[in-house]
């Protein structure tokens, strides 16, 4: 009984592991062979990715993911991620690409590669009219919410030092909920994100206090995947000229794509 | 912009609760199988096996389930196994449940009087035979109530899998909160659904305890 | 995939980890002490207190024991502000731990009280002790001694459960781990280190609790 149990367990374990893919040589080849590309997208970051009434992700990043799948001729498997875990998803092979309004910085460039920019993004500090803050120095004594590990988190932490009370949430759901329930007075996030929240007529209005950084969004992928990088860059370049990216921008951001992106 | 009606909120939460139920079932059944194995090792006369089982229980009961989930999620992938969130979540929950069930059942096995081992040994039964025909049937009776009671912990434990991205009741709750800006309503509903899942289990555990243990009170 | 484990980040982030450990210890001390006091009050109410209050306490206990800690935490932190109850993340985390342990310890202590032989109440009465004195000296102390091992296990479980308070940005040990892994991109190593710290904390906590047990019930034999 003892042994039989052990054997059946071992079989179960092996069966579970059987679904695992072998270590790959070239990501693009594997994607084509599998006929599926796994793309990490946000589901808590409107207008880049949020959930509809059926809880499926929709948004700029989701449309971008579909566009890339279409051009590569493979099916897209959307993998919902949070700001904090999107890079581990990539590193551990649970996603082939991260299209999750990912900003570029030196720390990230040390561990993953980036394509060309595919979306504009200005991050800043937002809060209700009753909080008077105009520059970073005014933040002293205020409570600011931010999503852990996001570009806003990294830049703001560097900008204000220890004098400001920064609350870091696991995901954007947490950050936005903390702001809307009054747990933090201000949030650091993207301008279009704040606009998307405003549009939903929230109880506390995130109005712009000041912009922190122009930090366009890039698609992230694992290091040394030159074929995949080239393929995705070619798709982005075409999308910028043939109007398909412009259409996505108009739909989700309500503005034209900046020419210098 | 997308507007959620009350029905939309409730429907999404109930749909997501299906995954909570499924994950609970998988974890509980899987945890039971692994737990049985650990329990046998723990009561075995082989010191190495018993030691391994003790260490296993110590580690899984001595660290947060949340950390076990993170490690299972990121660790498996580093071993070269790409696992979806539900599999990593299921695996961690199975291993965690096993450590508790093994201890609960060991308590039951040891509660069966020691004399019974000797009595059955004198009948020329081997250790496994004694286990299967003498000890387990009696231990089973006293194990039912605490085992059902533990299932409540498994259901509640599944809430943590939302953090590694598995979309179940809690994750749906945070997503809907963010889309509706009604945390009080949404988390209230989420709590009610969990309560509806757990309370009958708690109650039946108490009922079983009274009923099955009645025989022991003289 | 060739993945080399790397712990070079550890010295740099050691202070972050230590701060996190401090908050986790703070939470468990506050949660355990206040939570057990709440549990004693509730257990008294349910077993011997005013009849109208008993179902109320019962409802509180059932509600807490049958919903996940994380939902209780979210409800307190994100939900209560809509009723005008605002508190910071550390207060919300402490409150959630107290409320949670209060419900579990109530049930454990009540079981201890119910196991008190009837004769002891009468013995108390014959010594001209008041109801509260009888409760304290004759019922509570032996009951606590009886259930101390069960209560200790529950405190350890609540300590391990406290890892989710990082979800509301309370800066405990799991928050430190999440914070570090969002900066060093070494998720696995970071969680290994923090998991080992939790393991050490739970071993330590069990030692402390058994020490407290010896100190509280010095002249008696170990719980039977």
Short mmCIF file of C-alpha atoms in Angstrom, two decimals, chain A residues 22-258:
data_model
loop_
_atom_site.label_atom_id
_atom_site.label_comp_id
_atom_site.label_asym_id
_atom_site.label_seq_id
_atom_site.Cartn_x
_atom_site.Cartn_y
_atom_site.Cartn_z
CA UNK A 22 12.14 21.84 -22.36
CA UNK A 23 14.68 24.65 -22.07
CA UNK A 24 14.65 26.53 -25.34
CA UNK A 25 17.29 27.65 -27.74
CA UNK A 26 15.39 30.25 -29.71
CA UNK A 27 12.21 31.80 -28.37
CA UNK A 28 10.82 32.81 -31.77
CA UNK A 29 11.19 29.29 -33.16
CA UNK A 30 9.51 27.82 -30.12
CA UNK A 31 6.64 30.28 -30.35
CA UNK A 32 6.08 29.41 -34.02
CA UNK A 33 6.36 25.69 -33.28
CA UNK A 34 3.86 25.94 -30.43
CA UNK A 35 1.55 28.17 -32.46
CA UNK A 36 0.98 30.23 -29.33
CA UNK A 37 2.68 33.25 -27.81
CA UNK A 38 2.32 33.92 -24.10
CA UNK A 39 2.05 37.64 -23.48
CA UNK A 40 1.95 39.18 -20.01
CA UNK A 41 -0.58 42.02 -19.81
CA UNK A 42 -1.91 44.12 -16.92
CA UNK A 43 -5.49 43.79 -15.76
CA UNK A 44 -5.46 46.49 -13.12
CA UNK A 45 -4.06 49.43 -15.05
CA UNK A 46 -6.65 51.24 -17.18
CA UNK A 47 -6.47 52.24 -20.02
CA UNK A 48 -3.55 49.86 -20.73
CA UNK A 49 -5.25 46.83 -19.25
CA UNK A 50 -8.32 46.47 -17.08
CA UNK A 51 -11.22 44.08 -16.84
CA UNK A 52 -14.55 44.33 -18.62
CA UNK A 53 -17.82 43.16 -17.09
CA UNK A 54 -16.84 39.60 -18.04
CA UNK A 55 -13.49 39.99 -16.19
CA UNK A 56 -11.49 39.56 -19.42
CA UNK A 57 -8.58 41.98 -19.88
CA UNK A 58 -9.12 44.86 -22.32
CA UNK A 59 -7.00 47.90 -23.15
CA UNK A 60 -4.07 49.34 -25.07
CA UNK A 61 -1.62 46.65 -24.03
CA UNK A 62 -4.13 43.91 -24.78
CA UNK A 63 -4.74 45.27 -28.31
CA UNK A 64 -1.00 45.54 -28.83
CA UNK A 65 -0.61 41.90 -27.77
CA UNK A 66 -3.32 40.81 -30.21
CA UNK A 67 -1.66 42.82 -33.00
CA UNK A 68 1.68 41.10 -32.42
CA UNK A 69 0.10 37.65 -32.29
CA UNK A 70 -1.74 38.37 -35.52
CA UNK A 71 1.39 39.56 -37.34
CA UNK A 72 3.43 36.59 -36.10
CA UNK A 73 0.63 34.31 -37.22
CA UNK A 74 0.20 32.64 -33.84
CA UNK A 75 -2.53 32.52 -31.21
CA UNK A 76 -2.16 34.82 -28.21
CA UNK A 77 -2.38 33.52 -24.69
CA UNK A 78 -2.87 36.50 -22.38
CA UNK A 79 -1.21 36.10 -19.00
CA UNK A 80 -2.49 38.62 -16.43
CA UNK A 81 0.36 40.02 -14.34
CA UNK A 82 0.94 42.72 -11.75
CA UNK A 83 3.65 45.37 -11.78
CA UNK A 84 5.59 43.52 -9.13
CA UNK A 85 5.70 40.13 -10.82
CA UNK A 86 5.86 40.92 -14.54
CA UNK A 87 9.66 40.67 -14.80
CA UNK A 88 9.86 37.39 -12.84
CA UNK A 89 7.20 36.04 -15.24
CA UNK A 90 9.54 36.75 -18.10
CA UNK A 91 12.66 35.47 -16.36
CA UNK A 92 10.98 32.23 -15.41
CA UNK A 93 9.59 31.60 -18.89
CA UNK A 94 5.96 31.97 -17.91
CA UNK A 95 5.63 34.68 -20.55
CA UNK A 96 7.41 35.18 -23.88
CA UNK A 97 6.76 38.92 -23.97
CA UNK A 98 5.72 41.48 -21.39
CA UNK A 99 3.40 44.11 -22.81
CA UNK A 100 2.49 45.71 -19.54
CA UNK A 101 3.16 49.45 -19.84
CA UNK A 102 6.73 48.63 -18.89
CA UNK A 103 9.12 51.59 -18.57
CA UNK A 104 12.81 51.30 -19.31
CA UNK A 105 15.57 51.90 -16.75
CA UNK A 106 19.12 50.74 -16.16
CA UNK A 107 18.27 48.17 -13.48
CA UNK A 108 15.75 46.48 -15.73
CA UNK A 109 18.04 46.64 -18.75
CA UNK A 110 20.56 44.63 -16.78
CA UNK A 111 18.17 41.68 -16.57
CA UNK A 112 15.88 41.87 -19.63
CA UNK A 113 15.86 43.35 -23.15
CA UNK A 114 13.51 45.99 -24.49
CA UNK A 115 12.00 46.55 -27.93
CA UNK A 116 11.30 50.00 -29.36
CA UNK A 117 8.68 52.10 -27.60
CA UNK A 118 5.06 51.28 -28.42
CA UNK A 119 3.09 53.68 -26.21
CA UNK A 120 3.52 57.12 -24.65
CA UNK A 121 3.52 57.41 -20.87
CA UNK A 122 4.02 60.37 -18.56
CA UNK A 123 3.99 59.59 -14.91
CA UNK A 124 3.21 62.12 -12.26
CA UNK A 125 1.68 62.74 -8.87
CA UNK A 126 -2.11 63.03 -8.68
CA UNK A 127 -4.54 63.92 -5.94
CA UNK A 128 -7.75 65.76 -5.09
CA UNK A 129 -7.95 69.57 -5.36
CA UNK A 130 -7.98 69.86 -1.55
CA UNK A 131 -4.34 68.69 -1.29
CA UNK A 132 -2.00 71.51 -2.30
CA UNK A 133 1.14 70.10 -3.82
CA UNK A 134 2.89 71.59 -6.84
CA UNK A 135 6.46 70.27 -6.81
CA UNK A 136 8.22 67.23 -5.39
CA UNK A 137 9.43 69.19 -2.34
CA UNK A 138 5.81 69.84 -1.30
CA UNK A 139 5.27 66.12 -0.78
CA UNK A 140 6.89 66.19 2.66
CA UNK A 141 4.30 65.28 5.28
CA UNK A 142 1.92 63.77 2.74
CA UNK A 143 1.07 60.13 2.16
CA UNK A 144 1.73 58.94 -1.37
CA UNK A 145 0.60 55.58 -2.74
CA UNK A 146 2.51 53.85 -5.50
CA UNK A 147 2.71 50.39 -7.03
CA UNK A 148 5.76 48.51 -5.84
CA UNK A 149 8.48 48.09 -8.43
CA UNK A 150 6.87 50.38 -11.01
CA UNK A 151 8.87 53.15 -12.71
CA UNK A 152 6.85 55.64 -10.61
CA UNK A 153 8.01 53.84 -7.46
CA UNK A 154 11.67 53.85 -8.51
CA UNK A 155 11.78 57.46 -9.72
CA UNK A 156 9.75 58.86 -6.83
CA UNK A 157 11.82 56.99 -4.25
CA UNK A 158 14.95 58.49 -5.75
CA UNK A 159 13.40 61.95 -6.08
CA UNK A 160 12.04 62.51 -2.59
CA UNK A 161 14.31 60.49 -0.30
CA UNK A 162 13.14 59.42 3.15
CA UNK A 163 11.13 62.50 4.13
CA UNK A 164 7.98 61.40 2.34
CA UNK A 165 5.64 58.67 3.51
CA UNK A 166 5.42 56.35 0.49
CA UNK A 167 3.06 53.37 0.72
CA UNK A 168 3.92 50.67 -1.79
CA UNK A 169 1.16 48.32 -2.91
CA UNK A 170 1.52 44.92 -4.49
CA UNK A 171 -0.47 45.82 -7.59
CA UNK A 172 -2.28 48.74 -9.14
CA UNK A 173 -5.59 47.45 -7.74
CA UNK A 174 -4.17 48.03 -4.28
CA UNK A 175 -2.76 51.46 -5.14
CA UNK A 176 -5.96 52.71 -6.73
CA UNK A 177 -8.16 51.24 -3.97
CA UNK A 178 -5.95 52.86 -1.32
CA UNK A 179 -6.34 56.23 -3.03
CA UNK A 180 -10.09 55.95 -3.58
CA UNK A 181 -10.71 54.85 0.00
CA UNK A 182 -8.66 57.78 1.27
CA UNK A 183 -5.87 55.63 2.73
CA UNK A 184 -3.30 57.71 0.84
CA UNK A 185 -3.75 61.36 -0.14
CA UNK A 186 -1.88 61.22 -3.43
CA UNK A 187 -0.83 58.62 -5.95
CA UNK A 188 2.02 58.47 -8.39
CA UNK A 189 0.87 56.91 -11.62
CA UNK A 190 0.51 57.52 -15.36
CA UNK A 191 -1.35 60.57 -16.67
CA UNK A 192 -3.61 58.43 -18.84
CA UNK A 193 -4.22 56.08 -15.92
CA UNK A 194 -5.42 58.98 -13.79
CA UNK A 195 -7.56 60.14 -16.74
CA UNK A 196 -9.12 56.69 -17.02
CA UNK A 197 -9.96 56.71 -13.31
CA UNK A 198 -11.44 60.23 -13.57
CA UNK A 199 -13.64 59.07 -16.40
CA UNK A 200 -15.26 56.49 -14.11
CA UNK A 201 -16.40 59.27 -11.79
CA UNK A 202 -14.57 58.20 -8.63
CA UNK A 203 -15.39 59.36 -5.09
CA UNK A 204 -11.99 61.09 -4.81
CA UNK A 205 -10.66 62.75 -7.98
CA UNK A 206 -7.02 62.16 -9.02
CA UNK A 207 -6.11 65.51 -10.60
CA UNK A 208 -2.61 66.26 -11.85
CA UNK A 209 -0.25 67.87 -9.32
CA UNK A 210 2.98 67.63 -11.29
CA UNK A 211 4.60 65.36 -13.87
CA UNK A 212 7.63 63.37 -12.80
CA UNK A 213 9.01 61.66 -15.86
CA UNK A 214 8.43 60.97 -19.52
CA UNK A 215 8.74 57.22 -19.54
CA UNK A 216 7.35 55.61 -22.71
CA UNK A 217 6.29 51.97 -22.60
CA UNK A 218 8.43 49.23 -24.09
CA UNK A 219 7.85 45.56 -24.69
CA UNK A 220 10.08 43.41 -22.50
CA UNK A 221 11.63 40.09 -23.50
CA UNK A 222 14.37 37.80 -22.28
CA UNK A 223 17.98 38.66 -23.01
CA UNK A 224 19.69 37.39 -26.17
CA UNK A 225 16.50 36.58 -28.07
CA UNK A 226 17.65 38.52 -31.13
CA UNK A 227 15.26 36.89 -33.60
CA UNK A 228 12.22 37.61 -31.44
CA UNK A 229 13.45 41.14 -30.73
CA UNK A 230 13.90 41.88 -34.45
CA UNK A 231 10.51 40.41 -35.33
CA UNK A 232 8.68 42.45 -32.69
CA UNK A 233 10.56 45.65 -33.58
CA UNK A 234 9.58 45.18 -37.23
CA UNK A 235 5.92 44.80 -36.21
CA UNK A 236 6.08 47.95 -34.05
CA UNK A 237 7.72 49.93 -36.88
CA UNK A 238 5.03 48.87 -39.35
CA UNK A 239 2.26 49.56 -36.87
CA UNK A 240 3.57 53.10 -36.38
CA UNK A 241 3.38 53.84 -40.11
CA UNK A 242 0.31 51.92 -41.26
CA UNK A 243 -2.03 53.56 -38.75
CA UNK A 244 -2.81 50.52 -36.65
CA UNK A 245 -0.99 51.87 -33.57
CA UNK A 246 -2.61 55.29 -34.15
CA UNK A 247 -6.00 53.58 -34.03
CA UNK A 248 -5.16 51.86 -30.73
CA UNK A 249 -3.95 55.16 -29.29
CA UNK A 250 -7.10 57.00 -30.38
CA UNK A 251 -9.31 54.30 -28.93
CA UNK A 252 -7.69 53.91 -25.50
CA UNK A 253 -5.83 57.16 -24.87
CA UNK A 254 -8.15 59.45 -26.82
CA UNK A 255 -5.16 61.19 -28.36
CA UNK A 256 -2.90 60.97 -31.39
CA UNK A 257 0.30 58.96 -31.13
CA UNK A 258 3.24 61.33 -30.45
#
